[in-house]
PDB file of C-alpha atoms in Angstrom:
ATOM      1  CA  MET A   1     120.787 -67.587 -34.654  1.00  0.00           C
ATOM      2  CA  ALA A   2     118.508 -66.783 -31.303  1.00  0.00           C
ATOM      3  CA  ILE A   3     116.677 -70.334 -31.206  1.00  0.00           C
ATOM      4  CA  ASP A   4     117.981 -73.525 -32.309  1.00  0.00           C
ATOM      5  CA  VAL A   5     115.746 -76.480 -31.086  1.00  0.00           C
ATOM      6  CA  THR A   6     116.097 -80.554 -31.509  1.00  0.00           C
ATOM      7  CA  VAL A   7     113.478 -83.500 -30.992  1.00  0.00           C
ATOM      8  CA  ARG A   8     113.713 -86.999 -31.370  1.00  0.00           C
ATOM      9  CA  ARG A   9     111.515 -89.793 -32.585  1.00  0.00           C
ATOM     10  CA  VAL A  10     111.937 -92.857 -32.724  1.00  0.00           C
ATOM     11  CA  ILE A  11     110.380 -94.636 -35.587  1.00  0.00           C
ATOM     12  CA  PRO A  12     109.273 -98.719 -36.262  1.00  0.00           C
ATOM     13  CA  LEU A  13     110.007 -98.440 -39.672  1.00  0.00           C
ATOM     14  CA  PRO A  14     113.615 -98.857 -42.020  1.00  0.00           C
ATOM     15  CA  PRO A  15     115.262 -95.380 -42.390  1.00  0.00           C
ATOM     16  CA  ASP A  16     114.661 -95.256 -45.880  1.00  0.00           C
ATOM     17  CA  ARG A  17     110.698 -95.779 -45.680  1.00  0.00           C
ATOM     18  CA  VAL A  18     110.789 -92.669 -43.253  1.00  0.00           C
ATOM     19  CA  ALA A  19     113.249 -90.633 -45.167  1.00  0.00           C
ATOM     20  CA  ALA A  20     111.732 -91.434 -48.104  1.00  0.00           C
ATOM     21  CA  TYR A  21     108.302 -89.923 -47.373  1.00  0.00           C
ATOM     22  CA  ALA A  22     109.883 -87.660 -45.126  1.00  0.00           C
ATOM     23  CA  MET A  23     111.989 -85.825 -47.925  1.00  0.00           C
ATOM     24  CA  ASP A  24     110.299 -85.434 -49.848  1.00  0.00           C
ATOM     25  CA  TRP A  25     107.972 -82.019 -50.015  1.00  0.00           C
ATOM     26  CA  ARG A  26     105.079 -82.903 -51.831  1.00  0.00           C
ATOM     27  CA  HIS A  27     104.348 -84.828 -48.681  1.00  0.00           C
ATOM     28  CA  ASP A  28     105.401 -81.727 -46.226  1.00  0.00           C
ATOM     29  CA  PRO A  29     102.018 -80.670 -46.125  1.00  0.00           C
ATOM     30  CA  GLU A  30     100.402 -83.981 -44.421  1.00  0.00           C
ATOM     31  CA  TRP A  31     102.560 -84.124 -41.731  1.00  0.00           C
ATOM     32  CA  THR A  32     104.155 -80.446 -40.833  1.00  0.00           C
ATOM     33  CA  GLN A  33     102.635 -78.041 -38.366  1.00  0.00           C
ATOM     34  CA  GLY A  34     101.433 -75.049 -40.124  1.00  0.00           C
ATOM     35  CA  ILE A  35     102.626 -76.142 -43.550  1.00  0.00           C
ATOM     36  CA  ARG A  36      99.585 -75.360 -45.960  1.00  0.00           C
ATOM     37  CA  ARG A  37     101.369 -75.763 -49.185  1.00  0.00           C
ATOM     38  CA  ALA A  38     105.410 -76.426 -50.866  1.00  0.00           C
ATOM     39  CA  GLU A  39     106.239 -76.528 -54.094  1.00  0.00           C
ATOM     40  CA  LEU A  40     109.635 -77.011 -55.271  1.00  0.00           C
ATOM     41  CA  THR A  41     110.315 -73.453 -57.178  1.00  0.00           C
ATOM     42  CA  ARG A  42     113.481 -74.302 -58.090  1.00  0.00           C
ATOM     43  CA  GLU A  43     115.068 -77.499 -59.249  1.00  0.00           C
ATOM     44  CA  ALA A  44     118.807 -78.193 -58.236  1.00  0.00           C
ATOM     45  CA  ASP A  45     121.788 -78.266 -60.720  1.00  0.00           C
ATOM     46  CA  GLY A  46     121.187 -81.511 -62.328  1.00  0.00           C
ATOM     47  CA  GLY A  47     117.772 -80.742 -62.396  1.00  0.00           C
ATOM     48  CA  GLY A  48     114.804 -82.428 -60.048  1.00  0.00           C
ATOM     49  CA  PHE A  49     115.528 -82.540 -55.499  1.00  0.00           C
ATOM     50  CA  GLY A  50     118.659 -82.245 -54.657  1.00  0.00           C
ATOM     51  CA  VAL A  51     121.171 -79.832 -53.644  1.00  0.00           C
ATOM     52  CA  GLY A  52     120.182 -76.529 -55.159  1.00  0.00           C
ATOM     53  CA  ALA A  53     117.138 -77.440 -54.720  1.00  0.00           C
ATOM     54  CA  GLU A  54     114.288 -74.753 -53.167  1.00  0.00           C
ATOM     55  CA  VAL A  55     110.723 -75.116 -52.153  1.00  0.00           C
ATOM     56  CA  THR A  56     108.567 -72.113 -51.375  1.00  0.00           C
ATOM     57  CA  ARG A  57     106.306 -73.462 -47.743  1.00  0.00           C
ATOM     58  CA  THR A  58     103.773 -71.012 -46.720  1.00  0.00           C
ATOM     59  CA  ALA A  59     102.838 -71.855 -43.211  1.00  0.00           C
ATOM     60  CA  ARG A  60     100.722 -70.486 -40.593  1.00  0.00           C
ATOM     61  CA  PHE A  61     102.918 -69.804 -37.693  1.00  0.00           C
ATOM     62  CA  LEU A  62     101.562 -68.416 -33.683  1.00  0.00           C
ATOM     63  CA  GLY A  63      99.136 -67.460 -35.628  1.00  0.00           C
ATOM     64  CA  ARG A  64     100.307 -66.391 -38.769  1.00  0.00           C
ATOM     65  CA  ARG A  65     100.696 -66.718 -43.109  1.00  0.00           C
ATOM     66  CA  ILE A  66     103.988 -67.168 -43.523  1.00  0.00           C
ATOM     67  CA  ASP A  67     105.850 -67.334 -46.854  1.00  0.00           C
ATOM     68  CA  TYR A  68     108.750 -68.838 -46.842  1.00  0.00           C
ATOM     69  CA  VAL A  69     112.093 -70.316 -49.594  1.00  0.00           C
ATOM     70  CA  LEU A  70     114.158 -73.059 -47.996  1.00  0.00           C
ATOM     71  CA  ARG A  71     117.122 -73.682 -50.717  1.00  0.00           C
ATOM     72  CA  VAL A  72     118.966 -77.496 -49.854  1.00  0.00           C
ATOM     73  CA  ALA A  73     122.415 -77.286 -48.584  1.00  0.00           C
ATOM     74  CA  GLY A  74     122.925 -80.749 -47.606  1.00  0.00           C
ATOM     75  CA  TYR A  75     120.895 -83.717 -49.027  1.00  0.00           C
ATOM     76  CA  ASP A  76     121.985 -87.182 -48.279  1.00  0.00           C
ATOM     77  CA  PRO A  77     119.311 -89.593 -48.521  1.00  0.00           C
ATOM     78  CA  PRO A  78     118.542 -91.645 -46.615  1.00  0.00           C
ATOM     79  CA  ARG A  79     120.604 -89.739 -43.076  1.00  0.00           C
ATOM     80  CA  LEU A  80     119.682 -86.231 -44.044  1.00  0.00           C
ATOM     81  CA  LEU A  81     118.058 -82.701 -45.120  1.00  0.00           C
ATOM     82  CA  ASP A  82     119.622 -79.933 -44.616  1.00  0.00           C
ATOM     83  CA  MET A  83     117.654 -76.304 -45.895  1.00  0.00           C
ATOM     84  CA  VAL A  84     118.310 -72.915 -45.732  1.00  0.00           C
ATOM     85  CA  ALA A  85     116.184 -70.483 -45.727  1.00  0.00           C
ATOM     86  CA  SER A  86     117.078 -68.264 -49.076  1.00  0.00           C
ATOM     87  CA  ALA A  87     113.295 -65.551 -48.184  1.00  0.00           C
ATOM     88  CA  ALA A  88     111.689 -65.563 -45.067  1.00  0.00           C
ATOM     89  CA  PRO A  89     110.842 -63.309 -42.464  1.00  0.00           C
ATOM     90  CA  MET A  90     114.169 -64.798 -40.378  1.00  0.00           C
ATOM     91  CA  PRO A  91     116.353 -66.583 -40.297  1.00  0.00           C
ATOM     92  CA  MET A  92     116.043 -70.710 -40.356  1.00  0.00           C
ATOM     93  CA  HIS A  93     118.359 -73.350 -40.662  1.00  0.00           C
ATOM     94  CA  VAL A  94     116.187 -76.437 -40.798  1.00  0.00           C
ATOM     95  CA  THR A  95     118.082 -80.217 -40.905  1.00  0.00           C
ATOM     96  CA  TYR A  96     116.457 -83.325 -41.187  1.00  0.00           C
ATOM     97  CA  SER A  97     118.241 -86.604 -39.934  1.00  0.00           C
ATOM     98  CA  PHE A  98     117.333 -90.244 -39.859  1.00  0.00           C
ATOM     99  CA  GLU A  99     120.109 -92.865 -38.606  1.00  0.00           C
ATOM    100  CA  SER A 100     119.500 -96.813 -38.498  1.00  0.00           C
ATOM    101  CA  HIS A 101     117.963 -97.416 -34.816  1.00  0.00           C
ATOM    102  CA  PRO A 102     117.211-101.249 -32.928  1.00  0.00           C
ATOM    103  CA  ARG A 103     113.345-100.504 -33.211  1.00  0.00           C
ATOM    104  CA  GLY A 104     113.969 -99.249 -36.729  1.00  0.00           C
ATOM    105  CA  THR A 105     114.251 -95.257 -36.902  1.00  0.00           C
ATOM    106  CA  LEU A 106     115.614 -92.394 -34.417  1.00  0.00           C
ATOM    107  CA  ALA A 107     114.400 -89.209 -36.587  1.00  0.00           C
ATOM    108  CA  GLY A 108     114.839 -85.915 -35.647  1.00  0.00           C
ATOM    109  CA  ILE A 109     114.177 -81.799 -36.885  1.00  0.00           C
ATOM    110  CA  ARG A 110     116.300 -78.965 -35.519  1.00  0.00           C
ATOM    111  CA  VAL A 111     115.103 -76.321 -36.052  1.00  0.00           C
ATOM    112  CA  ARG A 112     117.961 -72.714 -36.302  1.00  0.00           C
ATOM    113  CA  GLY A 113     117.253 -68.873 -36.785  1.00  0.00           C
ATOM    114  CA  GLY A 114     114.345 -67.183 -35.310  1.00  0.00           C
ATOM    115  CA  PRO A 115     113.475 -63.405 -35.060  1.00  0.00           C
ATOM    116  CA  GLY A 116     115.693 -60.175 -34.436  1.00  0.00           C
ATOM    117  CA  GLY A 117     114.787 -57.227 -33.421  1.00  0.00           C
ATOM    118  CA  LEU A 118     111.703 -56.695 -30.674  1.00  0.00           C
ATOM    119  CA  LEU A 119     110.481 -60.435 -31.562  1.00  0.00           C
ATOM    120  CA  ARG A 120     114.285 -61.735 -29.854  1.00  0.00           C
ATOM    121  CA  LEU A 121     111.683 -61.356 -26.648  1.00  0.00           C
ATOM    122  CA  ALA A 122     109.718 -64.387 -27.215  1.00  0.00           C
ATOM    123  CA  GLU A 123     112.873 -66.047 -27.940  1.00  0.00           C
ATOM    124  CA  PRO A 124     111.144 -68.311 -25.373  1.00  0.00           C
ATOM    125  CA  LEU A 125     107.755 -68.424 -25.813  1.00  0.00           C
ATOM    126  CA  THR A 126     108.579 -69.588 -29.619  1.00  0.00           C
ATOM    127  CA  SER A 127     111.361 -71.857 -29.218  1.00  0.00           C
ATOM    128  CA  ARG A 128     108.550 -73.476 -26.900  1.00  0.00           C
ATOM    129  CA  GLN A 129     106.335 -73.713 -29.432  1.00  0.00           C
ATOM    130  CA  VAL A 130     108.722 -74.288 -32.455  1.00  0.00           C
ATOM    131  CA  ARG A 131     109.885 -77.270 -29.968  1.00  0.00           C
ATOM    132  CA  SER A 132     106.288 -77.633 -29.622  1.00  0.00           C
ATOM    133  CA  SER A 133     105.293 -78.367 -33.100  1.00  0.00           C
ATOM    134  CA  LEU A 134     108.134 -80.348 -33.615  1.00  0.00           C
ATOM    135  CA  GLY A 135     107.100 -82.881 -31.485  1.00  0.00           C
ATOM    136  CA  LYS A 136     103.483 -83.220 -32.991  1.00  0.00           C
ATOM    137  CA  ASP A 137     105.659 -82.984 -36.741  1.00  0.00           C
ATOM    138  CA  LEU A 138     107.302 -86.341 -35.500  1.00  0.00           C
ATOM    139  CA  ARG A 139     104.141 -88.178 -34.344  1.00  0.00           C
ATOM    140  CA  ASP A 140     102.392 -87.365 -37.347  1.00  0.00           C
ATOM    141  CA  LEU A 141     104.974 -88.451 -39.723  1.00  0.00           C
ATOM    142  CA  GLU A 142     105.346 -92.577 -38.299  1.00  0.00           C
ATOM    143  CA  ARG A 143     101.112 -92.054 -37.446  1.00  0.00           C
ATOM    144  CA  ARG A 144     100.915 -91.109 -41.110  1.00  0.00           C
ATOM    145  CA  LEU A 145     103.966 -93.737 -42.470  1.00  0.00           C
ATOM    146  CA  THR A 146     102.665 -96.542 -39.751  1.00  0.00           C
ATOM    147  CA  ASP A 147      98.662 -95.949 -41.174  1.00  0.00           C
ATOM    148  CA  ARG A 148     100.508 -96.820 -44.815  1.00  0.00           C
ATOM    149  CA  GLU A 149     102.132 -99.487 -43.519  1.00  0.00           C
ATOM    150  CA  GLY A 150      99.296-101.343 -42.985  1.00  0.00           C
ATOM    151  CA  GLY A 151     100.306-100.328 -38.660  1.00  0.00           C
ATOM    152  CA  THR A 152     103.339-101.611 -36.912  1.00  0.00           C
TER     153      THR A 152
END
């Protein structure tokens, strides 16, 4: 895959609180850059959200509307949410991780994937844009959670 970007941030709250919010697809538009809409379009085999579930997202990236479906490939709350695009304009693999840290939670987002064909020429620009967006995502996640907690 052409792009492999990881961004991490310490959030001053326990992992269970950070992960519960971040792993809930209903919150995606509130803290994830460009996401306009998220919908659970397929439940996990046992029902609800988990391995096998699919979330359809509508986003804006580099000025374009993108509709894509992420299938949950790994789900181990509050530690890990791993999703792979099952329908998207480009291959994509998104991993959210949450680890205990002396100051709260070390939250991470890793995105692998990227454009093919001629769009590969824009890979350096795309990687920078993805890194910037992920950094904003984690900053917004922290703001949203600390505001809900009354500030910490």
